[in-house]
PDB file of C-alpha atoms in Angstrom:
ATOM      1  CA  UNK A1012     -24.919  -0.120 -96.916  1.00  0.00           C
ATOM      2  CA  UNK A1013     -28.214  -2.200 -96.755  1.00  0.00           C
ATOM      3  CA  UNK A1014     -29.715  -2.912-100.272  1.00  0.00           C
ATOM      4  CA  UNK A1015     -33.606  -2.324-100.521  1.00  0.00           C
ATOM      5  CA  UNK A1016     -35.595  -4.547-102.820  1.00  0.00           C
ATOM      6  CA  UNK A1017     -37.223  -3.386-105.792  1.00  0.00           C
ATOM      7  CA  UNK A1018     -40.633  -3.496-104.402  1.00  0.00           C
ATOM      8  CA  UNK A1019     -39.745  -1.009-101.711  1.00  0.00           C
ATOM      9  CA  UNK A1020     -42.394   1.244-100.815  1.00  0.00           C
ATOM     10  CA  UNK A1021     -42.405   4.725-100.068  1.00  0.00           C
ATOM     11  CA  UNK A1022     -44.164   6.718 -97.063  1.00  0.00           C
ATOM     12  CA  UNK A1023     -44.333  10.569 -96.767  1.00  0.00           C
ATOM     13  CA  UNK A1024     -43.854  10.932 -92.824  1.00  0.00           C
ATOM     14  CA  UNK A1025     -43.125  14.833 -92.893  1.00  0.00           C
ATOM     15  CA  UNK A1026     -43.372  18.201 -95.095  1.00  0.00           C
ATOM     16  CA  UNK A1027     -40.764  20.773 -95.496  1.00  0.00           C
ATOM     17  CA  UNK A1028     -42.092  24.287 -96.081  1.00  0.00           C
ATOM     18  CA  UNK A1029     -39.827  26.204 -98.301  1.00  0.00           C
ATOM     19  CA  UNK A1030     -39.941  30.182 -97.844  1.00  0.00           C
ATOM     20  CA  UNK A1031     -40.536  32.935 -99.920  1.00  0.00           C
ATOM     21  CA  UNK A1032     -38.521  35.729 -97.960  1.00  0.00           C
ATOM     22  CA  UNK A1033     -37.968  39.403 -98.688  1.00  0.00           C
ATOM     23  CA  UNK A1034     -34.305  39.349 -99.270  1.00  0.00           C
ATOM     24  CA  UNK A1035     -33.371  43.382 -98.658  1.00  0.00           C
ATOM     25  CA  UNK A1036     -30.341  43.424-100.269  1.00  0.00           C
ATOM     26  CA  UNK A1037     -31.241  42.869-104.199  1.00  0.00           C
ATOM     27  CA  UNK A1038     -28.153  42.865-104.956  1.00  0.00           C
ATOM     28  CA  UNK A1039     -26.692  45.689-103.208  1.00  0.00           C
ATOM     29  CA  UNK A1040     -23.499  46.060-101.463  1.00  0.00           C
ATOM     30  CA  UNK A1041     -24.573  46.328 -97.976  1.00  0.00           C
ATOM     31  CA  UNK A1042     -26.641  42.785 -97.552  1.00  0.00           C
ATOM     32  CA  UNK A1043     -28.584  44.639 -94.605  1.00  0.00           C
ATOM     33  CA  UNK A1044     -32.358  44.690 -94.049  1.00  0.00           C
ATOM     34  CA  UNK A1045     -33.258  48.235 -94.501  1.00  0.00           C
ATOM     35  CA  UNK A1046     -37.002  47.601 -94.498  1.00  0.00           C
ATOM     36  CA  UNK A1047     -38.094  51.324 -95.232  1.00  0.00           C
ATOM     37  CA  UNK A1048     -36.117  51.015 -98.500  1.00  0.00           C
ATOM     38  CA  UNK A1049     -37.393  47.635 -99.331  1.00  0.00           C
ATOM     39  CA  UNK A1050     -40.947  48.151 -99.104  1.00  0.00           C
ATOM     40  CA  UNK A1051     -41.008  51.511-100.706  1.00  0.00           C
ATOM     41  CA  UNK A1052     -38.805  50.119-103.826  1.00  0.00           C
ATOM     42  CA  UNK A1053     -40.213  49.977-107.404  1.00  0.00           C
ATOM     43  CA  UNK A1054     -38.774  48.530-110.291  1.00  0.00           C
ATOM     44  CA  UNK A1055     -37.173  45.451-111.623  1.00  0.00           C
ATOM     45  CA  UNK A1056     -35.919  42.674-108.899  1.00  0.00           C
ATOM     46  CA  UNK A1057     -34.132  39.382-109.248  1.00  0.00           C
ATOM     47  CA  UNK A1058     -35.116  36.180-107.629  1.00  0.00           C
ATOM     48  CA  UNK A1059     -34.063  32.381-107.142  1.00  0.00           C
ATOM     49  CA  UNK A1060     -36.177  29.611-107.428  1.00  0.00           C
ATOM     50  CA  UNK A1061     -35.691  25.851-107.105  1.00  0.00           C
ATOM     51  CA  UNK A1062     -33.478  23.611-109.698  1.00  0.00           C
ATOM     52  CA  UNK A1063     -35.717  20.891-109.836  1.00  0.00           C
ATOM     53  CA  UNK A1064     -37.261  20.145-113.150  1.00  0.00           C
ATOM     54  CA  UNK A1065     -41.083  20.919-112.206  1.00  0.00           C
ATOM     55  CA  UNK A1066     -40.122  24.369-110.360  1.00  0.00           C
ATOM     56  CA  UNK A1067     -37.874  25.498-113.181  1.00  0.00           C
ATOM     57  CA  UNK A1068     -40.750  24.947-115.379  1.00  0.00           C
ATOM     58  CA  UNK A1069     -43.193  26.732-113.189  1.00  0.00           C
ATOM     59  CA  UNK A1070     -40.508  29.578-112.701  1.00  0.00           C
ATOM     60  CA  UNK A1071     -40.034  30.183-116.070  1.00  0.00           C
ATOM     61  CA  UNK A1072     -43.755  30.445-116.854  1.00  0.00           C
ATOM     62  CA  UNK A1073     -44.501  32.590-113.921  1.00  0.00           C
ATOM     63  CA  UNK A1074     -41.981  35.019-114.711  1.00  0.00           C
ATOM     64  CA  UNK A1075     -43.071  34.701-118.636  1.00  0.00           C
ATOM     65  CA  UNK A1076     -46.346  35.898-117.282  1.00  0.00           C
ATOM     66  CA  UNK A1077     -45.405  38.361-114.903  1.00  0.00           C
ATOM     67  CA  UNK A1078     -42.920  40.368-117.037  1.00  0.00           C
ATOM     68  CA  UNK A1079     -45.767  40.377-120.251  1.00  0.00           C
ATOM     69  CA  UNK A1080     -48.038  42.341-117.661  1.00  0.00           C
ATOM     70  CA  UNK A1081     -45.467  44.473-115.639  1.00  0.00           C
ATOM     71  CA  UNK A1082     -43.308  45.659-118.076  1.00  0.00           C
ATOM     72  CA  UNK A1083     -42.099  48.266-115.794  1.00  0.00           C
ATOM     73  CA  UNK A1084     -41.539  46.016-113.234  1.00  0.00           C
ATOM     74  CA  UNK A1085     -39.834  42.817-114.659  1.00  0.00           C
ATOM     75  CA  UNK A1086     -38.120  39.845-113.084  1.00  0.00           C
ATOM     76  CA  UNK A1087     -34.843  38.699-113.729  1.00  0.00           C
ATOM     77  CA  UNK A1088     -34.878  35.154-112.440  1.00  0.00           C
ATOM     78  CA  UNK A1089     -32.715  32.196-112.374  1.00  0.00           C
ATOM     79  CA  UNK A1090     -32.042  28.810-111.166  1.00  0.00           C
ATOM     80  CA  UNK A1091     -30.377  28.797-107.296  1.00  0.00           C
ATOM     81  CA  UNK A1092     -26.783  28.713-107.826  1.00  0.00           C
ATOM     82  CA  UNK A1093     -25.058  25.690-107.355  1.00  0.00           C
ATOM     83  CA  UNK A1094     -23.835  24.829-104.064  1.00  0.00           C
ATOM     84  CA  UNK A1095     -23.303  22.221-101.009  1.00  0.00           C
ATOM     85  CA  UNK A1096     -27.020  23.435-100.054  1.00  0.00           C
ATOM     86  CA  UNK A1097     -29.369  26.134-100.967  1.00  0.00           C
ATOM     87  CA  UNK A1098     -29.053  27.388 -97.057  1.00  0.00           C
ATOM     88  CA  UNK A1099     -25.161  27.909 -97.737  1.00  0.00           C
ATOM     89  CA  UNK A1100     -25.544  29.540-101.117  1.00  0.00           C
ATOM     90  CA  UNK A1101     -28.161  32.067 -99.630  1.00  0.00           C
ATOM     91  CA  UNK A1102     -25.834  32.752 -96.641  1.00  0.00           C
ATOM     92  CA  UNK A1103     -22.998  33.642 -98.770  1.00  0.00           C
ATOM     93  CA  UNK A1104     -25.026  35.868-101.112  1.00  0.00           C
ATOM     94  CA  UNK A1105     -26.313  37.956 -98.098  1.00  0.00           C
ATOM     95  CA  UNK A1106     -22.608  38.327 -96.763  1.00  0.00           C
ATOM     96  CA  UNK A1107     -21.289  39.287-100.141  1.00  0.00           C
ATOM     97  CA  UNK A1108     -23.966  41.772-100.375  1.00  0.00           C
ATOM     98  CA  UNK A1109     -25.289  40.114-103.812  1.00  0.00           C
ATOM     99  CA  UNK A1110     -28.426  38.306-102.475  1.00  0.00           C
ATOM    100  CA  UNK A1111     -31.556  38.402-104.603  1.00  0.00           C
ATOM    101  CA  UNK A1112     -34.870  39.748-103.589  1.00  0.00           C
ATOM    102  CA  UNK A1113     -36.671  36.833-103.424  1.00  0.00           C
ATOM    103  CA  UNK A1114     -35.574  33.272-102.560  1.00  0.00           C
ATOM    104  CA  UNK A1115     -38.106  30.425-103.230  1.00  0.00           C
ATOM    105  CA  UNK A1116     -36.110  27.500-102.233  1.00  0.00           C
ATOM    106  CA  UNK A1117     -34.631  27.294 -98.437  1.00  0.00           C
ATOM    107  CA  UNK A1118     -35.941  25.694 -95.165  1.00  0.00           C
ATOM    108  CA  UNK A1119     -37.877  27.551 -92.741  1.00  0.00           C
ATOM    109  CA  UNK A1120     -35.459  26.439 -89.803  1.00  0.00           C
ATOM    110  CA  UNK A1121     -32.499  28.300 -91.944  1.00  0.00           C
ATOM    111  CA  UNK A1122     -33.998  31.594 -91.767  1.00  0.00           C
ATOM    112  CA  UNK A1123     -33.218  32.758 -88.423  1.00  0.00           C
ATOM    113  CA  UNK A1124     -29.686  32.664 -89.750  1.00  0.00           C
ATOM    114  CA  UNK A1125     -30.287  34.903 -92.606  1.00  0.00           C
ATOM    115  CA  UNK A1126     -31.830  37.349 -90.199  1.00  0.00           C
ATOM    116  CA  UNK A1127     -28.958  37.360 -88.020  1.00  0.00           C
ATOM    117  CA  UNK A1128     -26.833  37.955 -90.995  1.00  0.00           C
ATOM    118  CA  UNK A1129     -29.038  41.096 -91.685  1.00  0.00           C
ATOM    119  CA  UNK A1130     -29.905  39.886 -94.833  1.00  0.00           C
ATOM    120  CA  UNK A1131     -33.920  39.994 -94.328  1.00  0.00           C
ATOM    121  CA  UNK A1132     -36.364  42.333 -94.373  1.00  0.00           C
ATOM    122  CA  UNK A1133     -39.758  41.752 -92.098  1.00  0.00           C
ATOM    123  CA  UNK A1134     -43.023  41.069 -94.329  1.00  0.00           C
ATOM    124  CA  UNK A1135     -44.742  43.093 -91.403  1.00  0.00           C
ATOM    125  CA  UNK A1136     -43.305  45.914 -92.782  1.00  0.00           C
ATOM    126  CA  UNK A1137     -45.312  45.860 -96.019  1.00  0.00           C
ATOM    127  CA  UNK A1138     -48.662  47.135 -96.585  1.00  0.00           C
ATOM    128  CA  UNK A1139     -51.284  44.467 -95.539  1.00  0.00           C
ATOM    129  CA  UNK A1140     -48.117  41.824 -95.381  1.00  0.00           C
ATOM    130  CA  UNK A1141     -49.310  40.477 -92.308  1.00  0.00           C
ATOM    131  CA  UNK A1142     -52.800  40.205 -93.571  1.00  0.00           C
ATOM    132  CA  UNK A1143     -52.010  38.276 -96.710  1.00  0.00           C
ATOM    133  CA  UNK A1144     -50.283  35.690 -95.055  1.00  0.00           C
ATOM    134  CA  UNK A1145     -53.104  35.242 -92.523  1.00  0.00           C
ATOM    135  CA  UNK A1146     -55.611  34.860 -95.377  1.00  0.00           C
ATOM    136  CA  UNK A1147     -53.151  32.520 -97.325  1.00  0.00           C
ATOM    137  CA  UNK A1148     -52.126  30.441 -94.765  1.00  0.00           C
ATOM    138  CA  UNK A1149     -54.207  31.118 -91.474  1.00  0.00           C
ATOM    139  CA  UNK A1150     -53.024  30.289 -87.926  1.00  0.00           C
ATOM    140  CA  UNK A1151     -50.530  27.890 -88.952  1.00  0.00           C
ATOM    141  CA  UNK A1152     -48.345  30.487 -90.307  1.00  0.00           C
ATOM    142  CA  UNK A1153     -47.564  31.732 -86.615  1.00  0.00           C
ATOM    143  CA  UNK A1154     -45.149  28.643 -86.260  1.00  0.00           C
ATOM    144  CA  UNK A1155     -42.920  30.778 -88.683  1.00  0.00           C
ATOM    145  CA  UNK A1156     -42.616  33.744 -86.739  1.00  0.00           C
ATOM    146  CA  UNK A1157     -39.237  34.699 -85.786  1.00  0.00           C
ATOM    147  CA  UNK A1158     -38.092  35.362 -81.934  1.00  0.00           C
ATOM    148  CA  UNK A1159     -38.854  38.717 -82.367  1.00  0.00           C
ATOM    149  CA  UNK A1160     -42.283  37.961 -83.130  1.00  0.00           C
ATOM    150  CA  UNK A1161     -42.107  38.949 -86.913  1.00  0.00           C
ATOM    151  CA  UNK A1162     -42.537  37.383 -90.220  1.00  0.00           C
ATOM    152  CA  UNK A1163     -39.409  37.084 -92.254  1.00  0.00           C
ATOM    153  CA  UNK A1164     -40.641  34.078 -94.582  1.00  0.00           C
ATOM    154  CA  UNK A1165     -43.894  33.053 -96.355  1.00  0.00           C
ATOM    155  CA  UNK A1166     -45.034  29.317 -96.512  1.00  0.00           C
ATOM    156  CA  UNK A1167     -45.688  28.464-100.043  1.00  0.00           C
ATOM    157  CA  UNK A1168     -45.181  24.711-100.676  1.00  0.00           C
ATOM    158  CA  UNK A1169     -44.434  21.669 -99.102  1.00  0.00           C
ATOM    159  CA  UNK A1170     -42.168  18.975-100.081  1.00  0.00           C
ATOM    160  CA  UNK A1171     -42.532  15.034 -98.955  1.00  0.00           C
ATOM    161  CA  UNK A1172     -40.008  13.160 -96.800  1.00  0.00           C
ATOM    162  CA  UNK A1173     -40.075   9.780 -97.513  1.00  0.00           C
ATOM    163  CA  UNK A1174     -39.198   6.681 -95.450  1.00  0.00           C
ATOM    164  CA  UNK A1175     -37.736   3.531 -97.453  1.00  0.00           C
ATOM    165  CA  UNK A1176     -38.662   0.117 -95.808  1.00  0.00           C
ATOM    166  CA  UNK A1177     -37.316  -3.516 -96.759  1.00  0.00           C
ATOM    167  CA  UNK A1178     -40.113  -5.684 -97.598  1.00  0.00           C
ATOM    168  CA  UNK A1179     -38.012  -9.083 -96.753  1.00  0.00           C
ATOM    169  CA  UNK A1180     -37.029  -7.834 -93.516  1.00  0.00           C
ATOM    170  CA  UNK A1181     -40.382  -6.983 -92.544  1.00  0.00           C
ATOM    171  CA  UNK A1182     -41.769 -10.354 -93.816  1.00  0.00           C
ATOM    172  CA  UNK A1183     -38.333 -11.903 -91.858  1.00  0.00           C
ATOM    173  CA  UNK A1184     -39.847 -10.266 -88.433  1.00  0.00           C
ATOM    174  CA  UNK A1185     -43.177 -11.539 -88.994  1.00  0.00           C
ATOM    175  CA  UNK A1186     -44.678  -8.337 -90.018  1.00  0.00           C
ATOM    176  CA  UNK A1187     -47.093  -7.523 -93.038  1.00  0.00           C
ATOM    177  CA  UNK A1188     -44.950  -6.203 -95.889  1.00  0.00           C
ATOM    178  CA  UNK A1189     -47.468  -5.270 -97.943  1.00  0.00           C
ATOM    179  CA  UNK A1190     -49.324  -2.924 -95.270  1.00  0.00           C
ATOM    180  CA  UNK A1191     -46.420  -1.877 -93.076  1.00  0.00           C
ATOM    181  CA  UNK A1192     -47.684  -0.137 -89.644  1.00  0.00           C
ATOM    182  CA  UNK A1193     -45.953   3.113 -90.271  1.00  0.00           C
ATOM    183  CA  UNK A1194     -48.678   5.888 -90.615  1.00  0.00           C
ATOM    184  CA  UNK A1195     -47.940   7.288 -86.822  1.00  0.00           C
ATOM    185  CA  UNK A1196     -45.266   7.937 -84.775  1.00  0.00           C
ATOM    186  CA  UNK A1197     -46.247   5.318 -82.691  1.00  0.00           C
ATOM    187  CA  UNK A1198     -46.843   2.627 -85.092  1.00  0.00           C
ATOM    188  CA  UNK A1199     -43.034   3.609 -86.328  1.00  0.00           C
ATOM    189  CA  UNK A1200     -41.938   2.858 -82.543  1.00  0.00           C
ATOM    190  CA  UNK A1201     -43.889  -0.433 -82.264  1.00  0.00           C
ATOM    191  CA  UNK A1202     -42.714  -1.443 -85.724  1.00  0.00           C
ATOM    192  CA  UNK A1203     -39.266  -0.680 -85.010  1.00  0.00           C
ATOM    193  CA  UNK A1204     -39.182  -2.555 -81.698  1.00  0.00           C
ATOM    194  CA  UNK A1205     -40.922  -5.120 -83.185  1.00  0.00           C
ATOM    195  CA  UNK A1206     -38.239  -5.783 -86.095  1.00  0.00           C
ATOM    196  CA  UNK A1207     -35.103  -5.657 -83.238  1.00  0.00           C
ATOM    197  CA  UNK A1208     -36.799  -7.879 -80.843  1.00  0.00           C
ATOM    198  CA  UNK A1209     -37.479 -10.374 -83.688  1.00  0.00           C
ATOM    199  CA  UNK A1210     -33.849 -10.492 -84.724  1.00  0.00           C
ATOM    200  CA  UNK A1211     -34.415  -9.497 -87.942  1.00  0.00           C
ATOM    201  CA  UNK A1212     -32.430  -6.466 -87.778  1.00  0.00           C
ATOM    202  CA  UNK A1213     -29.893  -5.498 -85.164  1.00  0.00           C
ATOM    203  CA  UNK A1214     -31.087  -1.585 -85.750  1.00  0.00           C
ATOM    204  CA  UNK A1215     -34.253  -0.710 -86.986  1.00  0.00           C
ATOM    205  CA  UNK A1216     -33.772   2.922 -88.499  1.00  0.00           C
ATOM    206  CA  UNK A1217     -30.804   3.834 -90.527  1.00  0.00           C
ATOM    207  CA  UNK A1218     -30.277   7.553 -90.676  1.00  0.00           C
ATOM    208  CA  UNK A1219     -28.494   8.976 -94.115  1.00  0.00           C
ATOM    209  CA  UNK A1220     -25.066   8.403 -94.269  1.00  0.00           C
ATOM    210  CA  UNK A1221     -24.607  11.769 -95.791  1.00  0.00           C
ATOM    211  CA  UNK A1222     -22.736  14.511 -93.227  1.00  0.00           C
ATOM    212  CA  UNK A1223     -24.733  17.301 -94.217  1.00  0.00           C
ATOM    213  CA  UNK A1224     -25.992  19.345 -91.433  1.00  0.00           C
ATOM    214  CA  UNK A1225     -29.457  19.640 -92.632  1.00  0.00           C
ATOM    215  CA  UNK A1226     -29.626  15.754 -92.455  1.00  0.00           C
ATOM    216  CA  UNK A1227     -30.543  16.098 -88.585  1.00  0.00           C
ATOM    217  CA  UNK A1228     -33.529  18.170 -89.304  1.00  0.00           C
ATOM    218  CA  UNK A1229     -35.108  14.811 -90.777  1.00  0.00           C
ATOM    219  CA  UNK A1230     -32.956  11.982 -88.912  1.00  0.00           C
ATOM    220  CA  UNK A1231     -33.458  13.433 -85.464  1.00  0.00           C
ATOM    221  CA  UNK A1232     -35.707  16.494 -85.162  1.00  0.00           C
ATOM    222  CA  UNK A1233     -38.903  15.248 -86.795  1.00  0.00           C
ATOM    223  CA  UNK A1234     -38.735  12.365 -84.505  1.00  0.00           C
ATOM    224  CA  UNK A1235     -37.789  14.392 -81.516  1.00  0.00           C
ATOM    225  CA  UNK A1236     -40.770  16.593 -82.411  1.00  0.00           C
ATOM    226  CA  UNK A1237     -43.371  14.091 -82.442  1.00  0.00           C
ATOM    227  CA  UNK A1238     -41.922  12.441 -79.322  1.00  0.00           C
ATOM    228  CA  UNK A1239     -41.801  15.528 -77.304  1.00  0.00           C
ATOM    229  CA  UNK A1240     -45.157  16.933 -78.525  1.00  0.00           C
ATOM    230  CA  UNK A1241     -43.524  19.513 -80.505  1.00  0.00           C
ATOM    231  CA  UNK A1242     -41.420  20.702 -78.272  1.00  0.00           C
ATOM    232  CA  UNK A1243     -38.626  23.591 -79.798  1.00  0.00           C
ATOM    233  CA  UNK A1244     -34.996  22.286 -79.774  1.00  0.00           C
ATOM    234  CA  UNK A1245     -34.399  25.756 -77.577  1.00  0.00           C
ATOM    235  CA  UNK A1246     -36.489  27.187 -75.124  1.00  0.00           C
ATOM    236  CA  UNK A1247     -36.436  29.835 -72.545  1.00  0.00           C
ATOM    237  CA  UNK A1248     -32.544  29.961 -73.652  1.00  0.00           C
ATOM    238  CA  UNK A1249     -31.982  26.327 -72.567  1.00  0.00           C
ATOM    239  CA  UNK A1250     -31.402  23.348 -75.070  1.00  0.00           C
ATOM    240  CA  UNK A1251     -34.608  20.887 -74.393  1.00  0.00           C
ATOM    241  CA  UNK A1252     -33.126  17.777 -76.576  1.00  0.00           C
ATOM    242  CA  UNK A1253     -30.583  16.442 -73.846  1.00  0.00           C
ATOM    243  CA  UNK A1254     -33.631  14.486 -72.311  1.00  0.00           C
ATOM    244  CA  UNK A1255     -35.553  11.054 -72.285  1.00  0.00           C
ATOM    245  CA  UNK A1256     -37.496  12.178 -75.092  1.00  0.00           C
ATOM    246  CA  UNK A1257     -34.857  12.629 -77.648  1.00  0.00           C
ATOM    247  CA  UNK A1258     -33.125   9.430 -76.612  1.00  0.00           C
ATOM    248  CA  UNK A1259     -36.079   7.359 -77.602  1.00  0.00           C
TER     249      UNK A1259
END
């Protein structure tokens, strides 16, 4: 594995929006999406938040504040249980029928699978649910609609994805290591080609060596989306990624 110099800089090249979706089961046995009962239910709820240091701190403060103001509708909160990924943990909880009411830690791209499992309630079914999302997020929220045209997730934060580069390799290729041209998709392509054509590197971009299923969201899909003007992976029931844009 190539070792990076201690002077390696970090460039934020993408954002991952994490959902806060209404998981209908709330610990019930069915794990299904009974929208009617979910939208009218009252009382305590169970939620999962992320297990990173800052969100744990935020989650505890949020729950304490809410519970103090709403003694009859308290929140029972915990960090999302450990697992290979948040998405696998959530999917398993839906199958087992013990999913919480809200999850604050998953990728938007995983939501359709939870929907297929019958584990979600459309936020459209809550009074003023869609209006709240529109007021909060605007038209950008439309990209989070599921195939049935409904909203099962609420975008609420973004996580930066980082790209590391080797300053020694850039200098060897005659590129400016202090001011790398990596700010746009075209600059990334031009810089990558310059690295290879100069002989400084045999391959410009090294994907993660991990085999986790979600790595393709960062190693492939983000570049494909940029190269294809946002074309979805599947359109009109057919795959779009067997194309020139995907192979560049």
